[in-house]
Short mmCIF file of C-alpha atoms in Angstrom, two decimals:
data_model
loop_
_atom_site.label_atom_id
_atom_site.label_comp_id
_atom_site.label_asym_id
_atom_site.label_seq_id
_atom_site.Cartn_x
_atom_site.Cartn_y
_atom_site.Cartn_z
CA MET H 232 15.81 -8.26 -2.68
CA LYS H 233 14.93 -6.13 -5.65
CA ILE H 234 11.55 -4.38 -5.88
CA VAL H 235 10.27 -3.28 -9.29
CA PRO H 236 7.19 -1.04 -9.49
CA VAL H 237 5.14 -1.65 -12.66
CA ALA H 238 2.78 1.20 -13.56
CA CYS H 239 -0.60 -0.22 -14.68
CA LEU H 240 -3.93 1.19 -15.89
CA GLN H 241 -4.32 4.90 -15.12
CA ASP H 242 -2.57 5.21 -11.74
CA ASN H 243 -2.18 1.69 -10.30
CA TYR H 244 1.03 -0.01 -9.26
CA ALA H 245 1.76 -3.69 -9.56
CA TYR H 246 5.10 -4.81 -8.13
CA LEU H 247 7.71 -7.50 -8.57
CA ILE H 248 9.58 -8.70 -5.48
CA VAL H 249 12.71 -10.49 -6.69
CA ASP H 250 14.97 -12.78 -4.70
CA GLU H 251 18.24 -11.90 -6.39
CA SER H 252 20.14 -15.10 -5.62
CA THR H 253 17.55 -17.39 -7.23
CA LYS H 254 15.72 -14.90 -9.52
CA SER H 255 12.42 -16.13 -8.04
CA ALA H 256 9.81 -13.39 -8.00
CA ALA H 257 6.39 -12.67 -6.55
CA ALA H 258 3.98 -10.36 -8.39
CA VAL H 259 1.82 -8.05 -6.28
CA ASP H 260 -1.56 -7.13 -7.83
CA PRO H 261 -0.55 -7.86 -11.46
CA VAL H 262 -3.66 -6.30 -13.06
CA GLU H 263 -1.87 -6.15 -16.43
CA PRO H 264 -0.18 -9.57 -16.53
CA GLU H 265 1.71 -9.11 -19.82
CA LYS H 266 3.29 -5.90 -18.55
CA VAL H 267 4.32 -7.56 -15.29
CA LEU H 268 5.74 -10.63 -17.07
CA ALA H 269 7.71 -8.35 -19.42
CA ALA H 270 9.13 -6.48 -16.39
CA ALA H 271 10.17 -9.84 -14.90
CA GLY H 272 11.87 -10.75 -18.17
CA GLU H 273 13.83 -7.49 -18.14
CA VAL H 274 15.40 -8.35 -14.78
CA GLY H 275 15.82 -12.06 -15.64
CA ALA H 276 13.31 -13.19 -13.02
CA HIS H 277 10.57 -15.84 -13.12
CA ILE H 278 7.29 -15.31 -11.26
CA ASP H 279 6.54 -18.07 -8.75
CA PHE H 280 3.34 -16.67 -7.26
CA VAL H 281 0.92 -13.77 -7.06
CA LEU H 282 0.11 -11.74 -3.92
CA THR H 283 -3.31 -10.06 -4.12
CA THR H 284 -4.01 -7.26 -1.65
CA HIS H 285 -7.80 -7.16 -2.16
CA HIS H 286 -10.67 -8.13 -4.42
CA HIS H 287 -11.21 -4.87 -6.37
CA TRP H 288 -10.83 -5.47 -10.11
CA ASP H 289 -7.98 -2.98 -10.56
CA HIS H 290 -5.89 -5.18 -8.22
CA ALA H 291 -7.23 -8.71 -8.74
CA GLY H 292 -8.44 -8.33 -12.32
CA GLY H 293 -5.31 -9.87 -13.88
CA ASN H 294 -5.22 -13.01 -11.74
CA GLU H 295 -7.13 -15.33 -14.04
CA LYS H 296 -5.08 -14.25 -17.08
CA MET H 297 -1.93 -14.75 -15.01
CA THR H 298 -2.90 -18.37 -14.27
CA GLN H 299 -3.37 -18.93 -18.01
CA LEU H 300 -0.03 -17.35 -18.93
CA VAL H 301 1.89 -19.12 -16.14
CA PRO H 302 0.31 -22.57 -15.73
CA GLY H 303 0.36 -23.87 -12.16
CA ILE H 304 1.13 -20.47 -10.60
CA LYS H 305 -0.23 -19.92 -7.09
CA VAL H 306 -2.41 -16.88 -6.45
CA TYR H 307 -2.69 -15.79 -2.81
CA GLY H 308 -5.51 -13.60 -1.50
CA GLY H 309 -7.28 -12.80 1.76
CA SER H 310 -9.65 -15.47 3.08
CA LEU H 311 -12.36 -12.85 3.78
CA ASP H 312 -12.11 -11.26 0.32
CA ASN H 313 -13.65 -12.98 -2.66
CA VAL H 314 -10.48 -12.64 -4.77
CA LYS H 315 -10.85 -13.53 -8.44
CA GLY H 316 -8.48 -16.29 -9.56
CA CYS H 317 -7.31 -17.01 -6.00
CA THR H 318 -5.85 -20.54 -5.57
CA ASP H 319 -4.64 -20.22 -1.96
CA GLN H 320 -6.33 -18.16 0.74
CA VAL H 321 -4.27 -16.44 3.42
CA GLU H 322 -5.07 -14.77 6.71
CA ASN H 323 -3.28 -12.73 9.34
CA GLY H 324 0.02 -14.27 10.46
CA ILE H 325 0.52 -16.65 7.51
CA LYS H 326 4.15 -16.76 6.37
CA LEU H 327 5.35 -17.42 2.83
CA SER H 328 8.89 -17.83 1.49
CA LEU H 329 10.27 -16.55 -1.79
CA GLY H 330 13.49 -17.97 -3.21
CA LYS H 331 16.30 -18.41 -0.72
CA ASP H 332 16.36 -15.15 1.20
CA ILE H 333 12.89 -13.61 1.39
CA GLU H 334 10.12 -14.09 3.96
CA ILE H 335 6.62 -12.67 3.51
CA LEU H 336 4.23 -12.13 6.42
CA CYS H 337 0.52 -11.66 5.64
CA LEU H 338 -1.13 -8.91 7.68
CA HIS H 339 -4.90 -8.54 7.77
CA THR H 340 -5.55 -4.80 7.28
CA PRO H 341 -9.34 -4.53 6.87
CA CYS H 342 -11.57 -1.52 6.21
CA HIS H 343 -11.21 -0.65 2.51
CA THR H 344 -12.28 -4.26 2.01
CA LYS H 345 -13.13 -6.88 4.65
CA GLY H 346 -10.29 -9.22 3.76
CA HIS H 347 -7.59 -6.74 2.68
CA ILE H 348 -4.09 -8.16 3.17
CA SER H 349 -0.85 -6.18 3.38
CA TYR H 350 2.36 -8.13 2.74
CA TYR H 351 5.37 -7.45 4.99
CA VAL H 352 8.57 -8.55 3.28
CA THR H 353 11.94 -9.14 4.91
CA SER H 354 15.23 -10.37 3.51
CA LYS H 355 18.07 -12.29 5.12
CA GLU H 356 20.42 -9.85 3.36
CA GLY H 357 19.68 -7.35 6.14
CA GLU H 358 18.26 -4.57 3.96
CA ASP H 359 15.28 -2.47 5.11
CA PRO H 360 12.01 -4.42 5.04
CA ALA H 361 9.13 -3.48 2.75
CA VAL H 362 5.36 -3.58 3.06
CA PHE H 363 2.87 -3.74 0.19
CA THR H 364 -0.21 -1.96 1.45
CA GLY H 365 -2.60 -2.06 -1.53
CA ASP H 366 -5.40 0.43 -0.86
CA THR H 367 -5.14 0.47 2.95
CA LEU H 368 -2.20 2.88 3.33
CA PHE H 369 -1.23 5.32 0.59
CA ILE H 370 1.62 7.79 0.77
CA ALA H 371 -0.01 10.59 2.78
CA GLY H 372 -3.41 8.93 2.60
CA CYS H 373 -5.58 5.86 3.13
CA GLY H 374 -8.27 3.99 1.24
CA ARG H 375 -11.96 4.80 1.46
CA PHE H 376 -13.84 2.88 4.14
CA PHE H 377 -15.88 0.84 1.64
CA GLU H 378 -16.33 -2.30 3.75
CA GLY H 379 -15.26 -1.24 7.22
CA THR H 380 -15.18 1.29 10.01
CA ALA H 381 -12.96 4.03 11.41
CA GLU H 382 -12.06 1.62 14.24
CA GLN H 383 -10.75 -0.89 11.70
CA MET H 384 -8.78 1.70 9.74
CA HIS H 385 -7.23 3.00 12.95
CA GLN H 386 -6.21 -0.55 13.88
CA SER H 387 -4.92 -1.30 10.36
CA LEU H 388 -2.91 1.92 9.96
CA CYS H 389 -1.80 2.97 13.43
CA VAL H 390 -1.47 -0.43 15.10
CA THR H 391 -0.83 -3.19 12.53
CA LEU H 392 1.21 -1.17 10.01
CA GLY H 393 2.28 1.45 12.55
CA SER H 394 4.07 -1.17 14.66
CA LEU H 395 6.36 -2.21 11.78
CA PRO H 396 9.95 -0.92 11.99
CA LYS H 397 10.12 2.78 11.08
CA PRO H 398 12.51 2.25 8.11
CA THR H 399 10.04 -0.21 6.47
CA ARG H 400 9.53 0.91 2.87
CA VAL H 401 5.87 1.47 1.93
CA TYR H 402 4.75 0.38 -1.54
CA CYS H 403 1.09 1.27 -2.08
CA GLY H 404 -1.45 0.44 -4.78
CA HIS H 405 -1.84 3.84 -6.49
CA GLU H 406 0.07 6.96 -7.49
CA TYR H 407 -2.03 9.40 -5.44
CA THR H 408 0.76 11.17 -3.55
CA VAL H 409 0.53 14.72 -4.94
CA GLN H 410 -3.27 14.83 -4.62
CA ASN H 411 -3.10 13.33 -1.11
CA LEU H 412 -0.57 15.92 0.03
CA LYS H 413 -2.68 18.74 -1.40
CA PHE H 414 -5.44 17.58 0.91
CA MET H 415 -3.13 16.98 3.90
CA LEU H 416 -1.87 20.55 3.63
CA THR H 417 -5.45 21.83 3.97
CA VAL H 418 -5.73 20.09 7.36
CA GLU H 419 -2.12 20.62 8.51
CA PRO H 420 -1.02 23.79 6.67
CA ASP H 421 2.00 24.35 8.96
CA ASN H 422 3.45 20.85 8.59
CA GLU H 423 6.95 21.43 7.16
CA LYS H 424 7.56 17.75 6.42
CA MET H 425 4.42 17.68 4.28
CA LYS H 426 5.54 20.77 2.37
CA GLN H 427 8.96 19.23 1.67
CA LYS H 428 7.40 15.96 0.56
CA MET H 429 4.98 17.81 -1.72
CA GLU H 430 7.81 19.68 -3.43
CA TRP H 431 9.72 16.43 -3.93
CA ALA H 432 6.65 14.50 -5.14
CA GLN H 433 5.76 17.16 -7.72
CA LYS H 434 9.31 17.00 -9.11
CA GLN H 435 9.13 13.20 -9.28
CA ARG H 436 5.86 13.29 -11.20
CA GLU H 437 7.09 16.01 -13.57
CA ALA H 438 10.00 13.68 -14.37
CA ASN H 439 7.49 10.82 -14.81
CA GLN H 440 9.02 9.00 -11.84
CA PRO H 441 7.09 7.15 -9.11
CA THR H 442 6.73 8.56 -5.60
CA VAL H 443 6.93 5.08 -4.01
CA PRO H 444 8.27 4.07 -1.62
CA SER H 445 7.87 6.18 1.47
CA THR H 446 8.58 4.67 4.90
CA ILE H 447 6.43 3.93 7.93
CA GLY H 448 8.44 6.51 9.87
CA GLU H 449 7.76 9.13 7.21
CA GLU H 450 4.02 8.36 7.16
CA PHE H 451 3.84 9.23 10.86
CA GLU H 452 5.07 12.71 9.83
CA ILE H 453 3.20 13.39 6.58
CA ASN H 454 -0.04 11.40 6.85
CA THR H 455 -2.73 12.83 9.12
CA PHE H 456 -4.55 9.47 9.10
CA MET H 457 -1.51 8.01 10.90
CA ARG H 458 -1.20 10.99 13.24
CA VAL H 459 -4.64 10.68 14.88
CA ASP H 460 -3.10 9.38 18.12
CA LEU H 461 -1.56 12.85 18.64
CA PRO H 462 -3.60 15.07 21.03
CA GLU H 463 -2.97 18.15 18.83
CA ILE H 464 -4.49 16.38 15.80
CA GLN H 465 -7.52 15.25 17.82
CA ALA H 466 -7.95 18.81 19.12
CA LYS H 467 -7.86 20.18 15.56
CA PHE H 468 -10.93 18.08 14.70
CA GLY H 469 -12.70 18.41 18.04
CA ALA H 470 -12.27 14.66 18.43
CA LYS H 471 -12.40 12.80 21.75
CA SER H 472 -10.31 9.83 20.57
CA PRO H 473 -7.99 8.67 17.76
CA VAL H 474 -10.89 6.77 16.17
CA ASP H 475 -13.10 9.89 16.21
CA ALA H 476 -10.30 11.85 14.56
CA MET H 477 -9.86 9.10 11.94
CA ARG H 478 -13.59 9.21 11.15
CA GLU H 479 -13.57 13.01 10.92
CA VAL H 480 -10.51 13.28 8.64
CA ARG H 481 -11.93 10.62 6.31
CA LYS H 482 -15.29 12.41 6.16
CA ILE H 483 -13.59 15.71 5.25
CA LYS H 484 -11.43 13.96 2.63
CA ASP H 485 -14.45 12.18 1.11
CA ASN H 486 -16.17 15.57 0.61
CA TRP H 487 -13.03 17.44 -0.50
CA LYS H 488 -13.21 18.61 -4.09
CA GLY H 489 -9.45 19.06 -4.50
#
């Protein structure tokens, strides 16, 4: 499978997932439909359906236009999120197929929004899987708890996404990596992996290149939100449990001026 990030708006990412044998593609969060269709044209792919991670306009805002530009296209979105332009609702455990070789598993990852869905994508070709995490998991960060709790974010990040194979590539909804790592280094200043990632990410951005993807394995090293199960992280925040630590780190991040 081929994955094509499409930079949209100020710092959003839409994505194309392309089944290379059939040139069938799925578009993830195509907020700028013309841009995403042009990207599909460049790789000779045709978009069969849309995968929406959540209802916020900078992710779902292109869905209705997409249905006009590609008549009959299916638009998938979480059953608990009121997704604009959605034709087919999905929930945790629903499986979709793309082309000949690609399977997509819908994972309910609530907190940022009630019905947020992450899409776990595997290929029969045997390459590393990928997960499209919208605004639940960012590289070295996570989404604000707009519609949920620390318990839900802990479950979504550390259990649901955290149980995916470590080499799973993480494609998130925004280019926030450098800013996220700046914050992470204020809470874990001695974390060498974070420092290395920061240096790399800054170079990528200076070259106008994306910092996606990371991997699930890497997030356990560079993302404090995914490290809250570690006793030393809980101790740092005077937390009695992973969920307490999650709540505390998010509170500090929400008030951080950067």
